Amino acid sequence: MRLSVACNFDPALIEGLAGYPVYEVYGKVSEDYYGGGRPSFYLPSVDRKVVADTVKLCHSKGIEFNYLLNATCTSNLEFTSEGQRKLRETLDWVSGIGVDSITVANVYFLRVAKKCYPNLKVRISSHRYTDNPRKARFWADAGADCIVISEINIYREMEALQAIRDSVSCDLSLIVNNSCRQDCAIACSHAVSLNHGSQTAHGKRAMPLDYCFVECQRLKLDEPVNIIRANWIRPEDLPIYERMGFDNFKIVERNSPTAVLLDRVKAYARRRYDGNLMDLVQCYAYPYDKFGDRERDAFSLRRMFRYFFRPTDVNFLRFWQVVELGKFQGLLYPRMGENKVFVDNRALDGFMDRWPKGGCQHIDCETCRYCHDLAERAVRIDPAYRQTALAQYDRLLNDLWGGRLWEGYGRTIREIASRGDLGRMALDMAATLWEGVRLSRGEGRIETHGGNGNGNGAARKAAWTAAQRIQTAATGPSTTRRSRSASIRSSGPA
């Protein structure tokens, strides 16, 4: 077994990997010209110095470093003079700091690296969806040293996996704890969207709205069978893949706290986990007690305003529901208490017994229903949580589809004011932001007050400031200076 582990650039992670079969970690700067496989708002803030220091630390511990150049959509910029300079300057830097290998999602990047940087091993990203021997041969013949097999559709197609393994001699890697939906129809669109979320080439930071994720998370809550159908590999089932000739296993995600990553490494290294499978495969809702001091910046007020305060690009009063959803779901804030979604890993013992008998590509799930029956037995979702979350998703999606997130501020303010909710909304916003401040300081959770007049003075002051900033920035076509002023006067602090 060889494990490739997501790097959050915490030195404690590298130190903690000692004693486990981890041969490398992988990561990149938070944003750059071409971007990568995750949006910046999702990642820890990392610059080139941090990367170089981490590479040095890894090598001192006998661990390799894989740098991600895994942009899915480059807008053909690599064929411009500026794009060439950026690409070669990045590769010069990566090579110069001693990076061992790079991951690419672009055949041109592969060719350039193999011709001009023979010291770098090159890996093909999972976002190239290699899922049959012909695709694998293409990348191997082009010089790839390793291919990350498609994470969305192939891990239970045992004949196809064996054929891929037999078709090439290069290294092959399987992502063990991905939670994407089986055969996701929008996976390619999602990869492109994620890429633009960390790409600076176009001169403007992308909107921090992971739309495809919103669609898929709603589907998982609505139909929990989607959790079971996802292409994760349980720690207990690794031997099945090892017997087929796979021994390189990749653990995600790069936004995970160090304690969570180490828990995942431990589970897969021991080939067993007793508890909630979501602890291993969920890419959000990390428990508060797993965050160290360094990692609490992920939900700081500074990051919130840097990435989410975009009042001229989107109606921020409508967009605030994204922040509230992120808080409730544990997407932007840590999780307090137990996970509301529980997948009993022990109830899944024997799960893989069905797959040697045949895969899924030729079967309609609604006819088979094997995973449906398992979901009934193994998945438990808190009913109140599920109802609230589905309502939040439905409201957000309807506003996205109907265009309400981009309507003029005047219309929104008049609607909210007509319900008498403007002051309550400002207070709710302030309470959410203030909770982020407290949590990022390590002060524990505070209760939100929902505008009932019981909030503390700091929260009230923050509410007033937030309301002023939002309405000052609001430039919707139907908003007049008089209506904005009247709205603020009617909702000022008590």
GROMACS .gro file of C-alpha atoms in nm:
model
  494
    1MET     CA    1   0.000   0.000   0.000
    2ARG     CA    2   0.113   0.352  -0.090
    3LEU     CA    3  -0.091   0.651   0.018
    4SER     CA    4  -0.100   0.992  -0.150
    5VAL     CA    5  -0.249   1.245   0.092
    6ALA     CA    6  -0.403   1.589   0.041
    7CYS     CA    7  -0.179   1.865   0.179
    8ASN     CA    8  -0.329   2.149   0.381
    9PHE     CA    9   0.021   2.292   0.437
   10ASP     CA   10   0.012   2.247   0.811
   11PRO     CA   11   0.358   2.131   0.929
   12ALA     CA   12   0.180   1.922   1.192
   13LEU     CA   13   0.026   1.714   0.913
   14ILE     CA   14   0.367   1.623   0.769
   15GLU     CA   15   0.496   1.539   1.115
   16GLY     CA   16   0.187   1.330   1.189
   17LEU     CA   17   0.225   1.112   0.879
   18ALA     CA   18   0.528   0.937   1.026
   19GLY     CA   19   0.473   0.566   1.066
   20TYR     CA   20   0.205   0.542   0.797
   21PRO     CA   21   0.259   0.416   0.438
   22VAL     CA   22   0.240   0.769   0.294
   23TYR     CA   23   0.480   0.822   0.005
   24GLU     CA   24   0.365   1.171  -0.099
   25VAL     CA   25   0.139   1.467  -0.032
   26TYR     CA   26  -0.010   1.690  -0.300
   27GLY     CA   27  -0.121   2.051  -0.322
   28LYS     CA   28  -0.065   2.395  -0.476
   29VAL     CA   29  -0.092   2.768  -0.408
   30SER     CA   30  -0.441   2.898  -0.336
   31GLU     CA   31  -0.473   3.074  -0.670
   32ASP     CA   32  -0.263   3.135  -0.978
   33TYR     CA   33  -0.280   3.216  -1.348
   34TYR     CA   34  -0.426   2.882  -1.463
   35GLY     CA   35  -0.598   2.776  -1.141
   36GLY     CA   36  -0.647   2.422  -1.020
   37GLY     CA   37  -0.899   2.160  -0.922
   38ARG     CA   38  -1.053   2.344  -0.626
   39PRO     CA   39  -1.177   2.704  -0.575
   40SER     CA   40  -0.969   2.941  -0.363
   41PHE     CA   41  -1.240   3.006  -0.104
   42TYR     CA   42  -1.238   2.633  -0.030
   43LEU     CA   43  -0.865   2.617   0.045
   44PRO     CA   44  -0.619   2.739   0.307
   45SER     CA   45  -0.430   3.056   0.208
   46VAL     CA   46  -0.103   2.935   0.059
   47ASP     CA   47   0.167   3.123  -0.131
   48ARG     CA   48   0.486   3.007  -0.298
   49LYS     CA   49   0.700   3.043   0.012
   50VAL     CA   50   0.468   2.814   0.207
   51VAL     CA   51   0.483   2.558  -0.075
   52ALA     CA   52   0.864   2.571  -0.091
   53ASP     CA   53   0.895   2.533   0.287
   54THR     CA   54   0.654   2.238   0.281
   55VAL     CA   55   0.847   2.065   0.002
   56LYS     CA   56   1.163   2.097   0.209
   57LEU     CA   57   0.989   1.962   0.521
   58CYS     CA   58   0.843   1.669   0.326
   59HIS     CA   59   1.183   1.571   0.190
   60SER     CA   60   1.333   1.582   0.538
   61LYS     CA   61   1.071   1.323   0.639
   62GLY     CA   62   1.120   1.104   0.331
   63ILE     CA   63   0.792   1.213   0.171
   64GLU     CA   64   0.758   1.327  -0.191
   65PHE     CA   65   0.561   1.632  -0.301
   66ASN     CA   66   0.324   1.640  -0.598
   67TYR     CA   67   0.239   1.989  -0.727
   68LEU     CA   68  -0.098   2.038  -0.894
   69LEU     CA   69  -0.110   2.201  -1.238
   70ASN     CA   70  -0.448   2.039  -1.290
   71ALA     CA   71  -0.640   2.317  -1.463
   72THR     CA   72  -0.930   2.173  -1.663
   73CYS     CA   73  -1.015   2.490  -1.857
   74THR     CA   74  -0.719   2.703  -1.967
   75SER     CA   75  -0.906   2.912  -2.230
   76ASN     CA   76  -0.624   2.831  -2.477
   77LEU     CA   77  -0.410   3.081  -2.288
   78GLU     CA   78  -0.117   2.840  -2.301
   79PHE     CA   79  -0.090   2.920  -2.671
   80THR     CA   80  -0.042   3.294  -2.614
   81SER     CA   81   0.285   3.467  -2.533
   82GLU     CA   82   0.164   3.559  -2.185
   83GLY     CA   83   0.030   3.211  -2.119
   84GLN     CA   84   0.359   3.055  -2.229
   85ARG     CA   85   0.555   3.280  -1.994
   86LYS     CA   86   0.326   3.193  -1.704
   87LEU     CA   87   0.345   2.820  -1.773
   88ARG     CA   88   0.722   2.807  -1.811
   89GLU     CA   89   0.782   3.036  -1.514
   90THR     CA   90   0.564   2.810  -1.298
   91LEU     CA   91   0.740   2.496  -1.417
   92ASP     CA   92   1.080   2.660  -1.361
   93TRP     CA   93   0.979   2.745  -1.005
   94VAL     CA   94   0.829   2.402  -0.934
   95SER     CA   95   1.139   2.229  -1.064
   96GLY     CA   96   1.367   2.469  -0.878
   97ILE     CA   97   1.217   2.405  -0.533
   98GLY     CA   98   1.256   2.031  -0.572
   99VAL     CA   99   0.900   1.918  -0.641
  100ASP     CA  100   0.903   1.548  -0.729
  101SER     CA  101   0.604   1.529  -0.962
  102ILE     CA  102   0.322   1.734  -1.107
  103THR     CA  103  -0.042   1.653  -1.183
  104VAL     CA  104  -0.185   1.786  -1.510
  105ALA     CA  105  -0.525   1.771  -1.679
  106ASN     CA  106  -0.399   1.893  -2.015
  107VAL     CA  107  -0.209   1.689  -2.273
  108TYR     CA  108  -0.010   1.996  -2.380
  109PHE     CA  109   0.112   2.050  -2.024
  110LEU     CA  110   0.215   1.684  -2.019
  111ARG     CA  111   0.413   1.718  -2.343
  112VAL     CA  112   0.589   2.036  -2.233
  113ALA     CA  113   0.685   1.889  -1.897
  114LYS     CA  114   0.821   1.565  -2.044
  115LYS     CA  115   1.025   1.750  -2.307
  116CYS     CA  116   1.160   2.041  -2.104
  117TYR     CA  117   1.156   1.914  -1.744
  118PRO     CA  118   1.264   1.549  -1.754
  119ASN     CA  119   1.333   1.558  -1.380
  120LEU     CA  120   0.959   1.589  -1.309
  121LYS     CA  121   0.733   1.287  -1.304
  122VAL     CA  122   0.392   1.367  -1.452
  123ARG     CA  123   0.057   1.238  -1.333
  124ILE     CA  124  -0.278   1.264  -1.513
  125SER     CA  125  -0.560   1.418  -1.312
  126SER     CA  126  -0.877   1.230  -1.224
  127HIS     CA  127  -1.057   1.516  -1.403
  128ARG     CA  128  -0.957   1.354  -1.731
  129TYR     CA  129  -1.196   1.069  -1.640
  130THR     CA  130  -0.980   0.778  -1.748
  131ASP     CA  131  -1.223   0.486  -1.734
  132ASN     CA  132  -1.117   0.234  -1.999
  133PRO     CA  133  -0.798   0.080  -2.143
  134ARG     CA  134  -0.797   0.302  -2.453
  135LYS     CA  135  -0.782   0.623  -2.250
  136ALA     CA  136  -0.518   0.474  -2.022
  137ARG     CA  137  -0.303   0.374  -2.320
  138PHE     CA  138  -0.330   0.723  -2.467
  139TRP     CA  139  -0.186   0.883  -2.154
  140ALA     CA  140   0.076   0.613  -2.102
  141ASP     CA  141   0.194   0.639  -2.464
  142ALA     CA  142   0.215   1.019  -2.423
  143GLY     CA  143   0.459   0.972  -2.138
  144ALA     CA  144   0.248   0.982  -1.821
  145ASP     CA  145   0.419   0.826  -1.521
  146CYS     CA  146   0.092   0.783  -1.331
  147ILE     CA  147  -0.280   0.808  -1.409
  148VAL     CA  148  -0.548   0.884  -1.150
  149ILE     CA  149  -0.843   0.672  -1.256
  150SER     CA  150  -1.184   0.841  -1.299
  151GLU     CA  151  -1.345   0.883  -0.958
  152ILE     CA  152  -1.707   0.896  -1.073
  153ASN     CA  153  -1.795   0.577  -1.257
  154ILE     CA  154  -1.551   0.288  -1.258
  155TYR     CA  155  -1.455   0.166  -0.911
  156ARG     CA  156  -1.717  -0.110  -0.908
  157GLU     CA  157  -1.669  -0.209  -1.271
  158MET     CA  158  -1.423  -0.482  -1.180
  159GLU     CA  159  -1.366  -0.617  -1.532
  160ALA     CA  160  -1.297  -0.270  -1.668
  161LEU     CA  161  -1.061  -0.190  -1.381
  162GLN     CA  162  -0.867  -0.510  -1.436
  163ALA     CA  163  -0.847  -0.439  -1.809
  164ILE     CA  164  -0.709  -0.092  -1.739
  165ARG     CA  165  -0.451  -0.232  -1.500
  166ASP     CA  166  -0.345  -0.496  -1.751
  167SER     CA  167  -0.325  -0.249  -2.041
  168VAL     CA  168  -0.049  -0.020  -1.911
  169SER     CA  169   0.271  -0.051  -1.712
  170CYS     CA  170   0.265   0.299  -1.562
  171ASP     CA  171   0.146   0.366  -1.210
  172LEU     CA  172  -0.230   0.387  -1.150
  173SER     CA  173  -0.396   0.567  -0.859
  174LEU     CA  174  -0.744   0.530  -0.709
  175ILE     CA  175  -0.912   0.802  -0.500
  176VAL     CA  176  -1.051   0.613  -0.202
  177ASN     CA  177  -1.275   0.868  -0.032
  178ASN     CA  178  -1.443   1.065  -0.307
  179SER     CA  179  -1.815   1.123  -0.254
  180CYS     CA  180  -1.925   1.237  -0.601
  181ARG     CA  181  -2.243   1.080  -0.732
  182GLN     CA  182  -2.212   0.767  -0.942
  183ASP     CA  183  -2.185   0.847  -1.315
  184CYS     CA  184  -2.240   1.215  -1.244
  185ALA     CA  185  -2.374   1.375  -1.561
  186ILE     CA  186  -2.236   1.719  -1.471
  187ALA     CA  187  -1.889   1.615  -1.354
  188CYS     CA  188  -1.710   1.784  -1.645
  189SER     CA  189  -1.899   2.110  -1.591
  190HIS     CA  190  -1.818   2.088  -1.222
  191ALA     CA  191  -1.446   2.044  -1.287
  192VAL     CA  192  -1.442   2.352  -1.512
  193SER     CA  193  -1.632   2.558  -1.254
  194LEU     CA  194  -1.395   2.453  -0.976
  195ASN     CA  195  -1.098   2.543  -1.193
  196HIS     CA  196  -1.220   2.896  -1.257
  197GLY     CA  197  -1.265   2.939  -0.884
  198SER     CA  198  -0.886   2.961  -0.837
  199GLN     CA  199  -0.784   3.107  -1.174
  200THR     CA  200  -0.647   3.463  -1.193
  201ALA     CA  201  -0.579   3.479  -1.569
  202HIS     CA  202  -0.897   3.673  -1.641
  203GLY     CA  203  -0.822   3.944  -1.388
  204LYS     CA  204  -1.122   3.898  -1.161
  205ARG     CA  205  -1.190   3.654  -0.881
  206ALA     CA  206  -1.467   3.409  -0.968
  207MET     CA  207  -1.793   3.400  -0.774
  208PRO     CA  208  -1.766   3.163  -0.475
  209LEU     CA  209  -2.075   2.964  -0.565
  210ASP     CA  210  -2.018   2.595  -0.630
  211TYR     CA  211  -2.342   2.547  -0.820
  212CYS     CA  212  -2.287   2.185  -0.922
  213PHE     CA  213  -2.214   2.096  -0.560
  214VAL     CA  214  -2.543   2.256  -0.455
  215GLU     CA  215  -2.733   2.047  -0.710
  216CYS     CA  216  -2.565   1.725  -0.602
  217GLN     CA  217  -2.594   1.779  -0.229
  218ARG     CA  218  -2.965   1.835  -0.264
  219LEU     CA  219  -2.996   1.510  -0.457
  220LYS     CA  220  -2.810   1.320  -0.184
  221LEU     CA  221  -3.040   1.450   0.086
  222ASP     CA  222  -3.350   1.389  -0.123
  223GLU     CA  223  -3.239   1.039  -0.227
  224PRO     CA  224  -2.986   0.899   0.024
  225VAL     CA  225  -2.911   0.610  -0.212
  226ASN     CA  226  -2.680   0.860  -0.388
  227ILE     CA  227  -2.454   0.847  -0.081
  228ILE     CA  228  -2.421   0.470  -0.114
  229ARG     CA  229  -2.376   0.478  -0.493
  230ALA     CA  230  -2.084   0.721  -0.473
  231ASN     CA  231  -1.749   0.579  -0.580
  232TRP     CA  232  -1.577   0.563  -0.242
  233ILE     CA  233  -1.373   0.263  -0.136
  234ARG     CA  234  -1.411   0.149   0.225
  235PRO     CA  235  -1.086   0.080   0.414
  236GLU     CA  236  -1.203  -0.280   0.459
  237ASP     CA  237  -1.235  -0.327   0.082
  238LEU     CA  238  -0.885  -0.217  -0.019
  239PRO     CA  239  -0.759  -0.577  -0.043
  240ILE     CA  240  -1.000  -0.638  -0.332
  241TYR     CA  241  -0.822  -0.371  -0.536
  242GLU     CA  242  -0.478  -0.473  -0.417
  243ARG     CA  243  -0.537  -0.825  -0.551
  244MET     CA  244  -0.611  -0.664  -0.890
  245GLY     CA  245  -0.272  -0.493  -0.890
  246PHE     CA  246  -0.364  -0.151  -0.747
  247ASP     CA  247  -0.154  -0.031  -0.455
  248ASN     CA  248  -0.153   0.350  -0.496
  249PHE     CA  249  -0.443   0.508  -0.309
  250LYS     CA  250  -0.522   0.879  -0.292
  251ILE     CA  251  -0.690   1.049   0.006
  252VAL     CA  252  -0.875   1.381  -0.032
  253GLU     CA  253  -0.954   1.677   0.056
  254ARG     CA  254  -0.715   1.974   0.072
  255ASN     CA  255  -0.955   2.178   0.286
  256SER     CA  256  -0.956   1.917   0.563
  257PRO     CA  257  -0.819   1.997   0.909
  258THR     CA  258  -0.502   1.809   1.000
  259ALA     CA  259  -0.678   1.595   1.259
  260VAL     CA  260  -0.934   1.483   0.999
  261LEU     CA  261  -0.667   1.395   0.743
  262LEU     CA  262  -0.473   1.197   1.000
  263ASP     CA  263  -0.788   1.009   1.102
  264ARG     CA  264  -0.843   0.917   0.737
  265VAL     CA  265  -0.484   0.807   0.687
  266LYS     CA  266  -0.506   0.593   1.000
  267ALA     CA  267  -0.831   0.428   0.885
  268TYR     CA  268  -0.702   0.338   0.540
  269ALA     CA  269  -0.361   0.230   0.665
  270ARG     CA  270  -0.532  -0.007   0.911
  271ARG     CA  271  -0.790  -0.114   0.652
  272ARG     CA  272  -1.074  -0.068   0.899
  273TYR     CA  273  -1.302   0.202   1.035
  274ASP     CA  274  -1.572   0.162   1.296
  275GLY     CA  275  -1.818   0.447   1.291
  276ASN     CA  276  -1.969   0.694   1.047
  277LEU     CA  277  -1.837   0.647   0.694
  278MET     CA  278  -1.906   1.018   0.637
  279ASP     CA  279  -1.605   1.090   0.862
  280LEU     CA  280  -1.391   0.955   0.580
  281VAL     CA  281  -1.570   1.067   0.265
  282GLN     CA  282  -1.747   1.395   0.343
  283CYS     CA  283  -1.566   1.705   0.215
  284TYR     CA  284  -1.731   1.946   0.461
  285ALA     CA  285  -1.903   1.953   0.804
  286TYR     CA  286  -1.577   1.892   0.984
  287PRO     CA  287  -1.629   1.899   1.364
  288TYR     CA  288  -1.516   2.208   1.549
  289ASP     CA  289  -1.289   2.014   1.783
  290LYS     CA  290  -1.084   1.894   1.485
  291PHE     CA  291  -0.976   2.248   1.392
  292GLY     CA  292  -0.645   2.378   1.519
  293ASP     CA  293  -0.563   2.745   1.574
  294ARG     CA  294  -0.408   2.780   1.227
  295GLU     CA  295  -0.706   2.623   1.052
  296ARG     CA  296  -0.970   2.848   1.205
  297ASP     CA  297  -0.890   3.111   0.943
  298ALA     CA  298  -1.109   2.902   0.711
  299PHE     CA  299  -1.418   3.061   0.870
  300SER     CA  300  -1.274   3.399   0.967
  301LEU     CA  301  -1.449   3.729   0.896
  302ARG     CA  302  -1.155   3.830   0.675
  303ARG     CA  303  -1.204   3.533   0.442
  304MET     CA  304  -1.580   3.577   0.444
  305PHE     CA  305  -1.556   3.933   0.315
  306ARG     CA  306  -1.269   3.858   0.078
  307TYR     CA  307  -1.457   3.589  -0.110
  308PHE     CA  308  -1.827   3.646  -0.045
  309PHE     CA  309  -1.882   4.022  -0.024
  310ARG     CA  310  -1.948   4.092  -0.394
  311PRO     CA  311  -2.241   4.339  -0.385
  312THR     CA  312  -2.195   4.464  -0.743
  313ASP     CA  313  -2.174   4.114  -0.894
  314VAL     CA  314  -2.473   3.964  -0.718
  315ASN     CA  315  -2.758   4.088  -0.501
  316PHE     CA  316  -2.588   4.035  -0.166
  317LEU     CA  317  -2.917   4.038   0.024
  318ARG     CA  318  -3.028   3.739  -0.182
  319PHE     CA  319  -2.681   3.582  -0.190
  320TRP     CA  320  -2.668   3.582   0.189
  321GLN     CA  321  -2.872   3.263   0.185
  322VAL     CA  322  -2.560   3.093   0.041
  323VAL     CA  323  -2.374   3.194   0.357
  324GLU     CA  324  -2.661   3.076   0.578
  325LEU     CA  325  -2.677   2.745   0.394
  326GLY     CA  326  -2.301   2.712   0.431
  327LYS     CA  327  -2.333   2.772   0.803
  328PHE     CA  328  -2.620   2.528   0.856
  329GLN     CA  329  -2.457   2.254   0.646
  330GLY     CA  330  -2.108   2.304   0.787
  331LEU     CA  331  -1.978   2.417   0.448
  332LEU     CA  332  -1.833   2.751   0.559
  333TYR     CA  333  -1.837   2.700   0.934
  334PRO     CA  334  -1.737   2.401   1.150
  335ARG     CA  335  -1.990   2.145   1.258
  336MET     CA  336  -2.115   2.160   1.614
  337GLY     CA  337  -2.225   1.830   1.766
  338GLU     CA  338  -2.281   1.501   1.590
  339ASN     CA  339  -2.310   1.467   1.215
  340LYS     CA  340  -2.677   1.475   1.113
  341VAL     CA  341  -2.598   1.227   0.835
  342PHE     CA  342  -2.478   0.890   0.960
  343VAL     CA  343  -2.366   0.600   0.742
  344ASP     CA  344  -2.299   0.293   0.953
  345ASN     CA  345  -1.979   0.149   0.810
  346ARG     CA  346  -2.031  -0.184   0.985
  347ALA     CA  347  -2.371  -0.218   0.820
  348LEU     CA  348  -2.185  -0.209   0.487
  349ASP     CA  349  -1.977  -0.519   0.560
  350GLY     CA  350  -2.011  -0.745   0.258
  351PHE     CA  351  -2.103  -0.447   0.038
  352MET     CA  352  -1.859  -0.549  -0.237
  353ASP     CA  353  -1.988  -0.907  -0.264
  354ARG     CA  354  -2.224  -0.804  -0.544
  355TRP     CA  355  -1.972  -0.639  -0.777
  356PRO     CA  356  -1.762  -0.935  -0.897
  357LYS     CA  357  -2.088  -1.070  -1.038
  358GLY     CA  358  -2.125  -0.769  -1.269
  359GLY     CA  359  -2.097  -0.392  -1.280
  360CYS     CA  360  -2.351  -0.113  -1.314
  361GLN     CA  361  -2.293   0.027  -1.661
  362HIS     CA  362  -2.548  -0.204  -1.823
  363ILE     CA  363  -2.812  -0.189  -1.545
  364ASP     CA  364  -3.078   0.066  -1.450
  365CYS     CA  365  -3.044   0.141  -1.079
  366GLU     CA  366  -3.419   0.151  -1.039
  367THR     CA  367  -3.436  -0.207  -1.162
  368CYS     CA  368  -3.146  -0.336  -0.952
  369ARG     CA  369  -3.209  -0.144  -0.624
  370TYR     CA  370  -2.917  -0.314  -0.447
  371CYS     CA  371  -2.787   0.021  -0.323
  372HIS     CA  372  -3.138   0.135  -0.232
  373ASP     CA  373  -3.172  -0.158   0.007
  374LEU     CA  374  -2.832  -0.085   0.160
  375ALA     CA  375  -2.923   0.281   0.205
  376GLU     CA  376  -3.235   0.180   0.395
  377ARG     CA  377  -3.021  -0.025   0.630
  378ALA     CA  378  -2.710   0.188   0.668
  379VAL     CA  379  -2.802   0.557   0.620
  380ARG     CA  380  -2.969   0.765   0.890
  381ILE     CA  381  -3.045   1.135   0.840
  382ASP     CA  382  -3.193   1.351   1.114
  383PRO     CA  383  -3.548   1.428   0.988
  384ALA     CA  384  -3.558   1.792   1.108
  385TYR     CA  385  -3.214   1.860   0.962
  386ARG     CA  386  -3.313   1.701   0.632
  387GLN     CA  387  -3.633   1.904   0.608
  388THR     CA  388  -3.458   2.234   0.682
  389ALA     CA  389  -3.166   2.165   0.449
  390LEU     CA  390  -3.390   2.064   0.159
  391ALA     CA  391  -3.595   2.381   0.207
  392GLN     CA  392  -3.276   2.589   0.200
  393TYR     CA  393  -3.151   2.416  -0.114
  394ASP     CA  394  -3.488   2.455  -0.287
  395ARG     CA  395  -3.507   2.824  -0.206
  396LEU     CA  396  -3.154   2.889  -0.329
  397LEU     CA  397  -3.198   2.686  -0.647
  398ASN     CA  398  -3.529   2.854  -0.728
  399ASP     CA  399  -3.370   3.196  -0.682
  400LEU     CA  400  -3.080   3.092  -0.905
  401TRP     CA  401  -3.305   2.955  -1.177
  402GLY     CA  402  -3.545   3.250  -1.161
  403GLY     CA  403  -3.270   3.515  -1.154
  404ARG     CA  404  -3.359   3.666  -0.815
  405LEU     CA  405  -2.995   3.666  -0.706
  406TRP     CA  406  -2.932   3.940  -0.959
  407GLU     CA  407  -3.243   4.156  -0.920
  408GLY     CA  408  -3.210   4.523  -0.823
  409TYR     CA  409  -3.152   4.598  -0.456
  410GLY     CA  410  -3.449   4.833  -0.441
  411ARG     CA  411  -3.695   4.557  -0.520
  412THR     CA  412  -3.536   4.326  -0.261
  413ILE     CA  413  -3.527   4.590   0.011
  414ARG     CA  414  -3.888   4.688  -0.050
  415GLU     CA  415  -3.997   4.324  -0.030
  416ILE     CA  416  -3.805   4.260   0.292
  417ALA     CA  417  -3.917   4.588   0.446
  418SER     CA  418  -4.281   4.516   0.359
  419ARG     CA  419  -4.256   4.204   0.573
  420GLY     CA  420  -4.092   4.402   0.854
  421ASP     CA  421  -3.784   4.176   0.827
  422LEU     CA  422  -3.506   4.420   0.735
  423GLY     CA  423  -3.385   4.472   1.090
  424ARG     CA  424  -3.408   4.102   1.172
  425MET     CA  425  -3.214   4.012   0.857
  426ALA     CA  426  -2.936   4.257   0.941
  427LEU     CA  427  -2.912   4.117   1.292
  428ASP     CA  428  -2.905   3.760   1.161
  429MET     CA  429  -2.625   3.856   0.922
  430ALA     CA  430  -2.429   4.017   1.200
  431ALA     CA  431  -2.478   3.720   1.429
  432THR     CA  432  -2.346   3.484   1.162
  433LEU     CA  433  -2.043   3.704   1.096
  434TRP     CA  434  -1.980   3.753   1.466
  435GLU     CA  435  -1.998   3.379   1.524
  436GLY     CA  436  -1.728   3.338   1.258
  437VAL     CA  437  -1.512   3.589   1.444
  438ARG     CA  438  -1.556   3.406   1.774
  439LEU     CA  439  -1.492   3.065   1.623
  440SER     CA  440  -1.185   3.179   1.431
  441ARG     CA  441  -1.047   3.307   1.763
  442GLY     CA  442  -1.108   2.969   1.920
  443GLU     CA  443  -1.367   3.108   2.161
  444GLY     CA  444  -1.631   2.845   2.092
  445ARG     CA  445  -1.980   2.882   1.959
  446ILE     CA  446  -2.222   3.162   2.042
  447GLU     CA  447  -2.594   3.147   1.993
  448THR     CA  448  -2.758   3.346   1.716
  449HIS     CA  449  -3.049   3.561   1.823
  450GLY     CA  450  -3.263   3.591   1.512
  451GLY     CA  451  -3.337   3.960   1.564
  452ASN     CA  452  -3.525   3.919   1.891
  453GLY     CA  453  -3.337   4.203   2.060
  454ASN     CA  454  -3.126   3.984   2.287
  455GLY     CA  455  -2.796   4.002   2.097
  456ASN     CA  456  -2.485   4.147   2.259
  457GLY     CA  457  -2.357   4.497   2.184
  458ALA     CA  458  -2.080   4.383   1.949
  459ALA     CA  459  -2.326   4.184   1.739
  460ARG     CA  460  -2.564   4.482   1.724
  461LYS     CA  461  -2.285   4.713   1.617
  462ALA     CA  462  -2.177   4.461   1.352
  463ALA     CA  463  -2.539   4.437   1.234
  464TRP     CA  464  -2.562   4.812   1.189
  465THR     CA  465  -2.228   4.823   1.007
  466ALA     CA  466  -2.329   4.534   0.781
  467ALA     CA  467  -2.659   4.695   0.692
  468GLN     CA  468  -2.490   5.025   0.611
  469ARG     CA  469  -2.220   4.862   0.399
  470ILE     CA  470  -2.467   4.652   0.203
  471GLN     CA  471  -2.704   4.935   0.129
  472THR     CA  472  -2.424   5.181   0.049
  473ALA     CA  473  -2.280   4.931  -0.200
  474ALA     CA  474  -2.622   4.846  -0.342
  475THR     CA  475  -2.658   4.999  -0.686
  476GLY     CA  476  -2.959   4.808  -0.824
  477PRO     CA  477  -3.135   4.994  -1.104
  478SER     CA  478  -3.460   5.035  -0.914
  479THR     CA  479  -3.308   5.151  -0.584
  480THR     CA  480  -3.327   5.524  -0.508
  481ARG     CA  481  -3.124   5.714  -0.250
  482ARG     CA  482  -3.441   5.801  -0.065
  483SER     CA  483  -3.564   5.440  -0.037
  484ARG     CA  484  -3.222   5.322   0.082
  485SER     CA  485  -3.202   5.590   0.351
  486ALA     CA  486  -3.554   5.521   0.470
  487SER     CA  487  -3.479   5.149   0.491
  488ILE     CA  488  -3.169   5.205   0.705
  489ARG     CA  489  -3.349   5.448   0.935
  490SER     CA  490  -3.628   5.198   0.990
  491SER     CA  491  -3.388   4.921   1.091
  492GLY     CA  492  -3.119   5.098   1.292
  493PRO     CA  493  -2.990   4.954   1.618
  494ALA     CA  494  -3.202   4.985   1.929
   0.00000   0.00000   0.00000
